[in-house]
Tab-separated table of C-alpha atoms and ligand atoms in Angstrom:
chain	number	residue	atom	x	y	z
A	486	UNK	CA	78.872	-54.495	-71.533
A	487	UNK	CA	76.440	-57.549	-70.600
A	488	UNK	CA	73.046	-57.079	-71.237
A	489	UNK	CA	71.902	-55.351	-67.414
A	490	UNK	CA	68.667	-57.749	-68.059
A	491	UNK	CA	70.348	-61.091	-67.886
A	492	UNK	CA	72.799	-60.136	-65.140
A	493	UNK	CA	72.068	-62.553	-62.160
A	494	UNK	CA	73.427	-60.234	-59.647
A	495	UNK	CA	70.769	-57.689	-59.876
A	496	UNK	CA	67.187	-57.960	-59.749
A	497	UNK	CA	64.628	-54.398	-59.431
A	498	UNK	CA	61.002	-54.676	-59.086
A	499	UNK	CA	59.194	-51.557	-60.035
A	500	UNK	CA	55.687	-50.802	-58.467
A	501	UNK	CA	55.341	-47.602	-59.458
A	502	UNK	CA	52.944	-47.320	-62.671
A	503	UNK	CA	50.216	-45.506	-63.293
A	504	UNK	CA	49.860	-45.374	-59.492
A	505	UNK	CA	52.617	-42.985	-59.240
A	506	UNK	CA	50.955	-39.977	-61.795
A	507	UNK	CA	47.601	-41.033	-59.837
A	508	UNK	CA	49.258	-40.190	-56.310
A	509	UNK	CA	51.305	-36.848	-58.692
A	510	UNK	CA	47.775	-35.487	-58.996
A	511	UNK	CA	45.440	-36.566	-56.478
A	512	UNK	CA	48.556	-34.716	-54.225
A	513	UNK	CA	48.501	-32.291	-56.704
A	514	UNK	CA	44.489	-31.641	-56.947
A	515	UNK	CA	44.248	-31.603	-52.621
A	516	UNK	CA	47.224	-29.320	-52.366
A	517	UNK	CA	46.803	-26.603	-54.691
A	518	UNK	CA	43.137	-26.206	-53.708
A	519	UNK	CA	43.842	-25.508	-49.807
A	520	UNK	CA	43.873	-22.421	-48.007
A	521	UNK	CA	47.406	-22.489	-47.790
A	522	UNK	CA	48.823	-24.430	-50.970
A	523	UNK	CA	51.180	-27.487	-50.452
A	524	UNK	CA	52.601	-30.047	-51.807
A	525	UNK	CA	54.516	-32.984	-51.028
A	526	UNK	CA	58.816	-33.271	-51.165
A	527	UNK	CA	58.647	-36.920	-53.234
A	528	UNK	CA	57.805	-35.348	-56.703
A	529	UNK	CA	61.482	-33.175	-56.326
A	530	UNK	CA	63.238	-36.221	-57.667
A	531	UNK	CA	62.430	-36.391	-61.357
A	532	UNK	CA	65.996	-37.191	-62.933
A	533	UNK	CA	67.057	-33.185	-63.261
A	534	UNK	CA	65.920	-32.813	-59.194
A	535	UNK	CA	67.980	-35.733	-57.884
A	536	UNK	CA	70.889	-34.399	-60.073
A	537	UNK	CA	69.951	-30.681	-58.408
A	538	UNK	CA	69.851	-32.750	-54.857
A	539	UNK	CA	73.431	-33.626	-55.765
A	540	UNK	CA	74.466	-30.370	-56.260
A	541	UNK	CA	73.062	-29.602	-52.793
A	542	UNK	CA	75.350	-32.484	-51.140
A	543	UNK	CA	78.555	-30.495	-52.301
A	544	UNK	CA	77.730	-26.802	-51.304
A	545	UNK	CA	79.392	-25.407	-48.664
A	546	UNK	CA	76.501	-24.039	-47.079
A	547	UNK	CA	74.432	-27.597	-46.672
A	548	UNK	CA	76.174	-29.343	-44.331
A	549	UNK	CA	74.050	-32.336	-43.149
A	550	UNK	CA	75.687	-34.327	-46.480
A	551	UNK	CA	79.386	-34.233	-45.101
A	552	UNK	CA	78.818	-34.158	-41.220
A	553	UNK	CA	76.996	-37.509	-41.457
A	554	UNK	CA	79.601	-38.950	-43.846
A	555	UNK	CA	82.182	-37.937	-41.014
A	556	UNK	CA	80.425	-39.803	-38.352
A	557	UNK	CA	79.844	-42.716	-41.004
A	558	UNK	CA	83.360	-43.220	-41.462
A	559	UNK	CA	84.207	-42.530	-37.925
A	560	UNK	CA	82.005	-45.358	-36.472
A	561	UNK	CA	81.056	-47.831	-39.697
A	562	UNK	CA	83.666	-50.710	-38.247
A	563	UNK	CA	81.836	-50.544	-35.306
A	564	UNK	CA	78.396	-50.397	-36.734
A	565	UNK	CA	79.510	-53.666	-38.531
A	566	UNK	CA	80.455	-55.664	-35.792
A	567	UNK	CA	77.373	-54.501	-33.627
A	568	UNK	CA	74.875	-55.482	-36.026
A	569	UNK	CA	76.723	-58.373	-38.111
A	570	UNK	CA	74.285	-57.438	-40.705
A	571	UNK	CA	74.162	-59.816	-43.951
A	572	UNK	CA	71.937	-57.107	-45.943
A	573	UNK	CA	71.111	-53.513	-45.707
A	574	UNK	CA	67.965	-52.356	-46.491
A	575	UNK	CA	67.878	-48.787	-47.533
A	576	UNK	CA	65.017	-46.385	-47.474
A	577	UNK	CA	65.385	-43.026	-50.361
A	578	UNK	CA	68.670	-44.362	-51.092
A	579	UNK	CA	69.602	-42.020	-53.975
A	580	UNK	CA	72.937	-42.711	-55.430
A	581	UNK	CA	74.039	-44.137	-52.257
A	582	UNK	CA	77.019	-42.438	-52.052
A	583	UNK	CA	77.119	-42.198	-48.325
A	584	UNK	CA	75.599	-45.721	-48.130
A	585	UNK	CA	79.673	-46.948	-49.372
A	586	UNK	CA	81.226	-46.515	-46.152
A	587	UNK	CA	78.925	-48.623	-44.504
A	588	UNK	CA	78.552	-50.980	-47.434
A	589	UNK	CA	82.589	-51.152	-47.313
A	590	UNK	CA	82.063	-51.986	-43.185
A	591	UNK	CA	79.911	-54.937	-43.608
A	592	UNK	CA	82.286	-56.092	-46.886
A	593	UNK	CA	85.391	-56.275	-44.802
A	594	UNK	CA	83.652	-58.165	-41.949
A	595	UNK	CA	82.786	-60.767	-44.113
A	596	UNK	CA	79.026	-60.803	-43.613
A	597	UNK	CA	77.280	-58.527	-46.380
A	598	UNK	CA	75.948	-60.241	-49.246
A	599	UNK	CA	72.428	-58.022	-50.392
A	600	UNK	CA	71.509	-54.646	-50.983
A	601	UNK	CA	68.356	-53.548	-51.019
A	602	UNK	CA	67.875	-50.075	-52.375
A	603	UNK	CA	64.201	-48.375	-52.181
A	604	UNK	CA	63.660	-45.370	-53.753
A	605	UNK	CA	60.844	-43.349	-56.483
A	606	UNK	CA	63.711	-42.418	-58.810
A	607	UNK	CA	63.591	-45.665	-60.942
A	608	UNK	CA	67.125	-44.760	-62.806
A	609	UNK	CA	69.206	-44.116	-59.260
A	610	UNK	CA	68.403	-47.701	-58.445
A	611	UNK	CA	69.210	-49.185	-61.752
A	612	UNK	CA	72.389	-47.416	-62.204
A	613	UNK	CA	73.231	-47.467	-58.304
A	614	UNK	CA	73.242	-51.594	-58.471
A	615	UNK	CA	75.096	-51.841	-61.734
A	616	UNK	CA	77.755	-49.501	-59.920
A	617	UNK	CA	77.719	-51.438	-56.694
A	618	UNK	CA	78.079	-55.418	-58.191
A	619	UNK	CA	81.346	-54.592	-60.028
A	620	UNK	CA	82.478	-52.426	-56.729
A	621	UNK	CA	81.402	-55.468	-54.176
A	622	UNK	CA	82.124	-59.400	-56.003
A	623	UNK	CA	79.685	-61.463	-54.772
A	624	UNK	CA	76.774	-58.956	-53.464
A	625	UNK	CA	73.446	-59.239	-54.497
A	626	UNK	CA	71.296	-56.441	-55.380
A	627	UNK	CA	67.382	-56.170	-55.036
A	628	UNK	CA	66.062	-53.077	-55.954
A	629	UNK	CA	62.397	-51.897	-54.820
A	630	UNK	CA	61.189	-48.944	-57.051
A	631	UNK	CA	58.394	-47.028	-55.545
A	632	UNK	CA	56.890	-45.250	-53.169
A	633	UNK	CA	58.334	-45.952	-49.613
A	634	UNK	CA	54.915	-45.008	-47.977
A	635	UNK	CA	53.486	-47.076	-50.025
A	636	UNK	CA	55.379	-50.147	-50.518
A	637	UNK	CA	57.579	-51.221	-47.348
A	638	UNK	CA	55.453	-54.412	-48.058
A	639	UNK	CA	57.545	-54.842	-51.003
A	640	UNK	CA	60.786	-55.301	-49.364
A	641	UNK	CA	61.868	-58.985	-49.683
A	642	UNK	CA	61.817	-61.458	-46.786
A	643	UNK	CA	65.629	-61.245	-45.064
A	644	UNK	CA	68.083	-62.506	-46.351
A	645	UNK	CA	69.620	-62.605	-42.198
A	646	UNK	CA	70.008	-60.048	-39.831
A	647	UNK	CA	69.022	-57.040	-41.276
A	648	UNK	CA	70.597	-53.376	-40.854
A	649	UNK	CA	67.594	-51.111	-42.454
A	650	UNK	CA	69.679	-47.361	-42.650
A	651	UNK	CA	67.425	-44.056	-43.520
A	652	UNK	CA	69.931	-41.397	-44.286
A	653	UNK	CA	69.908	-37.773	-45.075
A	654	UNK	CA	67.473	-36.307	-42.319
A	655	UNK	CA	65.062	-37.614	-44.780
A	656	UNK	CA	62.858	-38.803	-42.137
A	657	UNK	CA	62.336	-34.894	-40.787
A	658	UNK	CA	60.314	-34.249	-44.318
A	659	UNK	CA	57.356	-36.366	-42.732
A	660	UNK	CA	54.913	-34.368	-40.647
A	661	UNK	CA	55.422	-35.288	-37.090
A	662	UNK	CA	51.876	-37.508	-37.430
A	663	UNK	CA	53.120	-39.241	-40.782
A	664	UNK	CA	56.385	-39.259	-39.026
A	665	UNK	CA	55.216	-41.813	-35.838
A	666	UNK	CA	53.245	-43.812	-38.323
A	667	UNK	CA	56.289	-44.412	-40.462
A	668	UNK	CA	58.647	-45.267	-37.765
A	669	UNK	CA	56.239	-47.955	-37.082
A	670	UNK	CA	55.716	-49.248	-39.939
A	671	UNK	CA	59.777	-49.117	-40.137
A	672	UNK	CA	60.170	-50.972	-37.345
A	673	UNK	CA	57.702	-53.542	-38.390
A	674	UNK	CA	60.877	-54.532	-41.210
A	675	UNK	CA	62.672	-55.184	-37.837
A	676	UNK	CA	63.118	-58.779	-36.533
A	677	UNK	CA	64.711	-59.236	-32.893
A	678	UNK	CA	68.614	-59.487	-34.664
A	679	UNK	CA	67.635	-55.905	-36.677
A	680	UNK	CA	68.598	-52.558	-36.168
A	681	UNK	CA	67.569	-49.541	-37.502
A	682	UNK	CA	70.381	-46.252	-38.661
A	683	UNK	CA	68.745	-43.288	-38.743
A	684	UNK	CA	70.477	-39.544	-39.897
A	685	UNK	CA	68.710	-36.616	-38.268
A	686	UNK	CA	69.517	-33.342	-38.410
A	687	UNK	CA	69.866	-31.461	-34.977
A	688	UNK	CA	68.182	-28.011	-33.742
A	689	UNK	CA	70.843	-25.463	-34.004
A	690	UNK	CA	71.361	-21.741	-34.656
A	691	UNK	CA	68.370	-20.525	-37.338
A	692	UNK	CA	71.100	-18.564	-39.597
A	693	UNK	CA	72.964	-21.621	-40.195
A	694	UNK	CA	69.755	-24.075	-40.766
A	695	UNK	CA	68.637	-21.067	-43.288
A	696	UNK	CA	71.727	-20.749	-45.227
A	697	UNK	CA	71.740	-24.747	-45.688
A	698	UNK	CA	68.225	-24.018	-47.547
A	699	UNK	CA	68.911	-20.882	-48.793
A	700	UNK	CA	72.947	-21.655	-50.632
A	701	UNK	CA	74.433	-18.247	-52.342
A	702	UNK	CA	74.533	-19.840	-55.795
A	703	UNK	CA	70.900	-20.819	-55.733
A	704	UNK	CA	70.944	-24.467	-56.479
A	705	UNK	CA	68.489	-25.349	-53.880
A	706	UNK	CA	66.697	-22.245	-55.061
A	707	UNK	CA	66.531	-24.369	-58.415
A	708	UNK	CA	65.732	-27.316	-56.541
A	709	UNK	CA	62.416	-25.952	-55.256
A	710	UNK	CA	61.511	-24.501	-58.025
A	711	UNK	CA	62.091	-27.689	-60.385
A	712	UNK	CA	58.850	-28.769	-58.783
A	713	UNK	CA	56.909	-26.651	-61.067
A	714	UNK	CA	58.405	-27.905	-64.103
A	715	UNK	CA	57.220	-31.440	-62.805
A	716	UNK	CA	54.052	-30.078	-62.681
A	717	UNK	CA	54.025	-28.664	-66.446
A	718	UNK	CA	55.009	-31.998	-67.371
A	719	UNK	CA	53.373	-34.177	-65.657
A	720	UNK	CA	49.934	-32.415	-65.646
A	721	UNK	CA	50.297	-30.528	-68.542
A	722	UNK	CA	50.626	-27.602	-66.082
A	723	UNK	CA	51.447	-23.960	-67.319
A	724	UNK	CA	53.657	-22.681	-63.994
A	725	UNK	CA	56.099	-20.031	-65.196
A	726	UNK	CA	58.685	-20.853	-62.423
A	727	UNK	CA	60.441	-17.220	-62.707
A	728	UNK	CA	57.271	-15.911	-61.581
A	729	UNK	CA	58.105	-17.626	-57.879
A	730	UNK	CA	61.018	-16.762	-55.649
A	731	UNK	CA	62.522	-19.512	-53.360
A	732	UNK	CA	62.104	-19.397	-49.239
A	733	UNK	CA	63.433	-20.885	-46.808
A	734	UNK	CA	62.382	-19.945	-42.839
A	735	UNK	CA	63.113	-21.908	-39.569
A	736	UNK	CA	59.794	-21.875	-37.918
A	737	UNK	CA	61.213	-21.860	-34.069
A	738	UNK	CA	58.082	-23.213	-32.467
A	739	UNK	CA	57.634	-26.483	-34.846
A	740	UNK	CA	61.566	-26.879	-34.745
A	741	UNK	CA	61.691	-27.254	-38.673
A	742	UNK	CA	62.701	-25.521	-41.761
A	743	UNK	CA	59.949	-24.601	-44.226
A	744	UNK	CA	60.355	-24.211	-47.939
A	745	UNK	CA	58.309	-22.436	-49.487
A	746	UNK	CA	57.404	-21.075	-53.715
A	747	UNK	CA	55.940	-17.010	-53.376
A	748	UNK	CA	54.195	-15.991	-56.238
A	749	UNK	CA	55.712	-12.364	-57.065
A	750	UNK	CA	52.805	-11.533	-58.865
A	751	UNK	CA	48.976	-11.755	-58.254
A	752	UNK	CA	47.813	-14.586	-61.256
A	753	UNK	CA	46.141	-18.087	-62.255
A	754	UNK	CA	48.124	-21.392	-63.329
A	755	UNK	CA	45.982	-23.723	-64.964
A	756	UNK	CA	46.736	-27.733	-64.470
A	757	UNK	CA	44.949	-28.875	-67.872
A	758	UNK	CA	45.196	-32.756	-66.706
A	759	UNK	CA	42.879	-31.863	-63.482
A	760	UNK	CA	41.289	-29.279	-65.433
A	761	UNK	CA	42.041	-26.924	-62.487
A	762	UNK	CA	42.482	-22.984	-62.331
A	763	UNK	CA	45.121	-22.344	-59.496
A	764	UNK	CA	44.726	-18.569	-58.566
A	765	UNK	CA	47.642	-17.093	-56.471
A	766	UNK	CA	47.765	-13.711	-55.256
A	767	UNK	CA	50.416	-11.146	-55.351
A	768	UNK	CA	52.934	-12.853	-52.356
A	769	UNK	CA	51.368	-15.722	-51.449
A	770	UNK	CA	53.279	-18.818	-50.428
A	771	UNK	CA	53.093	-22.449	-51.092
A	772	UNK	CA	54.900	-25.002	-49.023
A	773	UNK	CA	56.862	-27.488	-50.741
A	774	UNK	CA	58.865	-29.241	-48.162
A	775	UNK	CA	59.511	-29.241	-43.855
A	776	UNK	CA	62.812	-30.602	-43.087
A	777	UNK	CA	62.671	-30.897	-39.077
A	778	UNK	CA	65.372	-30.565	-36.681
A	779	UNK	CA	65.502	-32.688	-33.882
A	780	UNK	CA	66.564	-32.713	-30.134
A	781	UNK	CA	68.345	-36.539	-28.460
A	782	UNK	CA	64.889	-35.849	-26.399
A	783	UNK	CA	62.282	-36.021	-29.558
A	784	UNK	CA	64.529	-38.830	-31.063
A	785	UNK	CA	63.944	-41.160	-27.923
A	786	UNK	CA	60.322	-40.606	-27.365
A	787	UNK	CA	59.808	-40.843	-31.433
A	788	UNK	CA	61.613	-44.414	-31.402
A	789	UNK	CA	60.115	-45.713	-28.026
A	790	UNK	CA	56.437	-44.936	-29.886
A	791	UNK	CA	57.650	-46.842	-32.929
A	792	UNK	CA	58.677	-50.198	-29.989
A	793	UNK	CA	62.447	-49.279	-30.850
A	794	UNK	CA	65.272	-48.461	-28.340
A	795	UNK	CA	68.192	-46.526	-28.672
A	796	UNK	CA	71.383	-49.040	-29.283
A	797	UNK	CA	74.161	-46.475	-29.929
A	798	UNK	CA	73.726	-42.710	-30.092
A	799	UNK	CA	76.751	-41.079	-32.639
A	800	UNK	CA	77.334	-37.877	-33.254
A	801	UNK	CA	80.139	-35.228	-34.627
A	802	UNK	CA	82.194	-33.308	-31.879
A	803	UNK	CA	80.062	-29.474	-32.456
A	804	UNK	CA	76.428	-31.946	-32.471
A	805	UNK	CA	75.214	-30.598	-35.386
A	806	UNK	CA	73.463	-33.898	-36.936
A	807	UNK	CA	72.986	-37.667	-35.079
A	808	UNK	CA	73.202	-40.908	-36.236
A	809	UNK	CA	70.836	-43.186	-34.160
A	810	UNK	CA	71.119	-46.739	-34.286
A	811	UNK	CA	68.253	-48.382	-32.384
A	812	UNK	CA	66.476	-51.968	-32.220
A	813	UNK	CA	63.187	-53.271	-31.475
A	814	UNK	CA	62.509	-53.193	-27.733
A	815	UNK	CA	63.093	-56.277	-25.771
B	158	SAH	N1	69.918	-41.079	-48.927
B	158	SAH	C1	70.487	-40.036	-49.771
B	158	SAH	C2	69.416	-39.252	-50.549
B	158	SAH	C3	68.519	-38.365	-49.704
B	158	SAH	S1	67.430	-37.389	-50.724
B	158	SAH	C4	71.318	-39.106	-48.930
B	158	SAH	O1	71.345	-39.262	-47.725
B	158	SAH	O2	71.963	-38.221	-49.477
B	158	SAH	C5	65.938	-38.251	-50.497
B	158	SAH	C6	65.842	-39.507	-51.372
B	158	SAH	O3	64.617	-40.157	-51.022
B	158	SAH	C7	65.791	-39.232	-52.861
B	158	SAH	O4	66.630	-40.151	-53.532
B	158	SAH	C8	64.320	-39.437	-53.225
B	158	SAH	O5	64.149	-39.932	-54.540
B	158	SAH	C9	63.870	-40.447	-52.194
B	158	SAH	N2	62.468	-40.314	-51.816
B	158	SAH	C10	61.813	-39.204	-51.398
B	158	SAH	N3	60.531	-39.487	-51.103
B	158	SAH	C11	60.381	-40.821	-51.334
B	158	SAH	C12	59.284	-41.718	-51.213
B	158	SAH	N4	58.092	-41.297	-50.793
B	158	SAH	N5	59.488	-43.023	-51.512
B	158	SAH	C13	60.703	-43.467	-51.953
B	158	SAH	N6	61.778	-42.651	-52.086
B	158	SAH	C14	61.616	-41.359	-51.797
B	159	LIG	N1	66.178	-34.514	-46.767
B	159	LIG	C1	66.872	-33.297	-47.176
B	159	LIG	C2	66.778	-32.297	-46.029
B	159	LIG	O1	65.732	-32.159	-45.428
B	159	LIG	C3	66.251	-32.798	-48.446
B	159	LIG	C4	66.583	-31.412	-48.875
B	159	LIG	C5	67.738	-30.726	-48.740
B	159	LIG	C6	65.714	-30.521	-49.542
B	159	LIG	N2	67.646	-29.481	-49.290
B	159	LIG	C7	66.423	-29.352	-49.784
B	159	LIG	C8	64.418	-30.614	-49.955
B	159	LIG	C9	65.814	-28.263	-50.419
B	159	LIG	C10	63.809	-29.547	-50.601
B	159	LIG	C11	64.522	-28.377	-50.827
B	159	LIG	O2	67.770	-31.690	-45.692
């Protein structure tokens, strides 16, 4: 194989650094020492979470994963001619599985000729643009590692008109506040010839959002739980993750899914790089993750505060997740 380094195709810049294990425990050091412990979704995707995320795609239980690829392939020709995008920009692009359909869309029209992936998980990118240069002859891949609340600055200048695609309901693990403020800061990617593809999971009956976070064969279970073993090596932490069961509630009033870690026993964790004692008692809870649900009606007013307008709304035939592709508001 050539030499990944020399191959003109591909270019990744990583901004991640020290900065990363800074943000790992100053997250860390504010969340664990709050009334009600938290802490943020990012650190899940060490390489063993993103291949546990994986897992989660295929159960039969989570279906966001295969609803949205339905819709993908259903409407991707059409997304391609309506945008005529020459590169797609993707935010917490994973392995980009999904991202294929649309990347074979843009192929076939004739316009697509860069890729640029964004995500923490430094080895999804490199291995993702290897995989997609010999797939597509002739695109061009730019990689941005890092954090994408961090560094949307680093996304290059465009290459043309731009099709930026979120995917995954990823966008409903923001806090509505964070949420606003990084739609905007989203849309300011967006030139008048840009559009925006967002996934979003939809509000639907609590049994079936539960059992998507809550599979039989407890991978995601596994999932949640891999964030303590982050922890312990990261921060030199000493979690003992079979002391914490997995939960998973729809909180009806907030319209999301919480996911929570309960301690089953009453007892202290101590992070030795923050030199912190972590007491929990006997059933507390910390939250690890919101995934929020949304209604055509919070999706609007969400994009209209961001100075975006709905261009196409797509959905599957039961309405269980949306695809919104919007623009900035002339
Ligand atoms: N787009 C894929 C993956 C979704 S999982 C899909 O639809 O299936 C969420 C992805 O976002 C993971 O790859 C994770 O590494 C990435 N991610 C999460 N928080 C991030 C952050 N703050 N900055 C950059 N990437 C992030
Ligand atoms: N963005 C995905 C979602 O909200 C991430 C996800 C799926 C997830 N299952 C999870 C995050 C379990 C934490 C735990 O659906």
């Amino acid at each position: 194989m050539m030499n990944p380094l020399v191959q003109p195709e591909i270019r990744i810049d990583s901004y991640l650094g020290d900065g990363q294990e800074r943000s790992l425990a100053d997250d860390a050091r504010d969340g664990l020492t709050r009334p009600l412990k938290e802490l943020p979704p990012k650190h899940f995707y060490d390489s063993r979470g993103a291949e546990l995320f994986d897992q989660i795609c295929e159960l039969p239980e989570y279906y966001p994963t295969r609803t949205e690829r339905a819709i993908l392939n259903d409407t991707a020709t059409e997304l391609a001619a309506v945008t005529g995008a020459v590169e797609l920009v993707e935010l917490g692009s994973g392995t980009a599985a999904k991202t294929r359909v649309l990347l074979d869309a843009l192929h076939a029209a004739g316009t697509l000729t860069r890729y640029v992936p964004v995500d923490v998980t430094e080895g999804m990118v490199r291995d993702c643009a290897q995989e997609l240069i010999e797939e597509y002859p002739g695109l061009r891949v730019h990689g941005v590692v890092g954090d994408f609340e961090r560094h949307l600055d680093r996304v290059p200048d465009p290459a043309g008109p731009r099709l930026v695609v979120f995917l995954g309901g990823t966008i409903g693990n923001f806090a509505p506040s964070e949420r606003r403020r990084f739609l905007a800061q989203i849309a300011g990617l967006l030139g008048p010839e840009d559009h925006l593809l967002m996934g979003t999971d939809l509000v639907k009956d609590p049994e079936v959002l539960e059992a998507a976070y809550d599979d039989r064969q407890g991978v995601t279970a596994e999932f949640n739980r891999n964030l303590l073993h982050v922890l312990n090596r990261e921060l030199d932490a000493d979690f003992d993750p079979s002391d914490f069961d997995h939960v998973a509630r729809f909180d009806a009033g907030n319209e999301w899914i919480e996911m929570r870690l309960r301690s089953r026993r009453a007892h202290t964790v101590t992070v030795r790089a923050l030199d912190l004692p972590v007491h929990f008692a006997a059933g507390e809870e910390m939250r690890t993750e919101i995934s929020a649900k949304f209604t055509r009606e919070r999706i609007d007013e969400d994009l209209a505060d961001a100075g975006l307008e709905l261009v196409r709304w797509l959905t599957d035939p039961e309405e269980q997740f949306a695809l919104t592709l919007s623009a900035p508001a002339g």
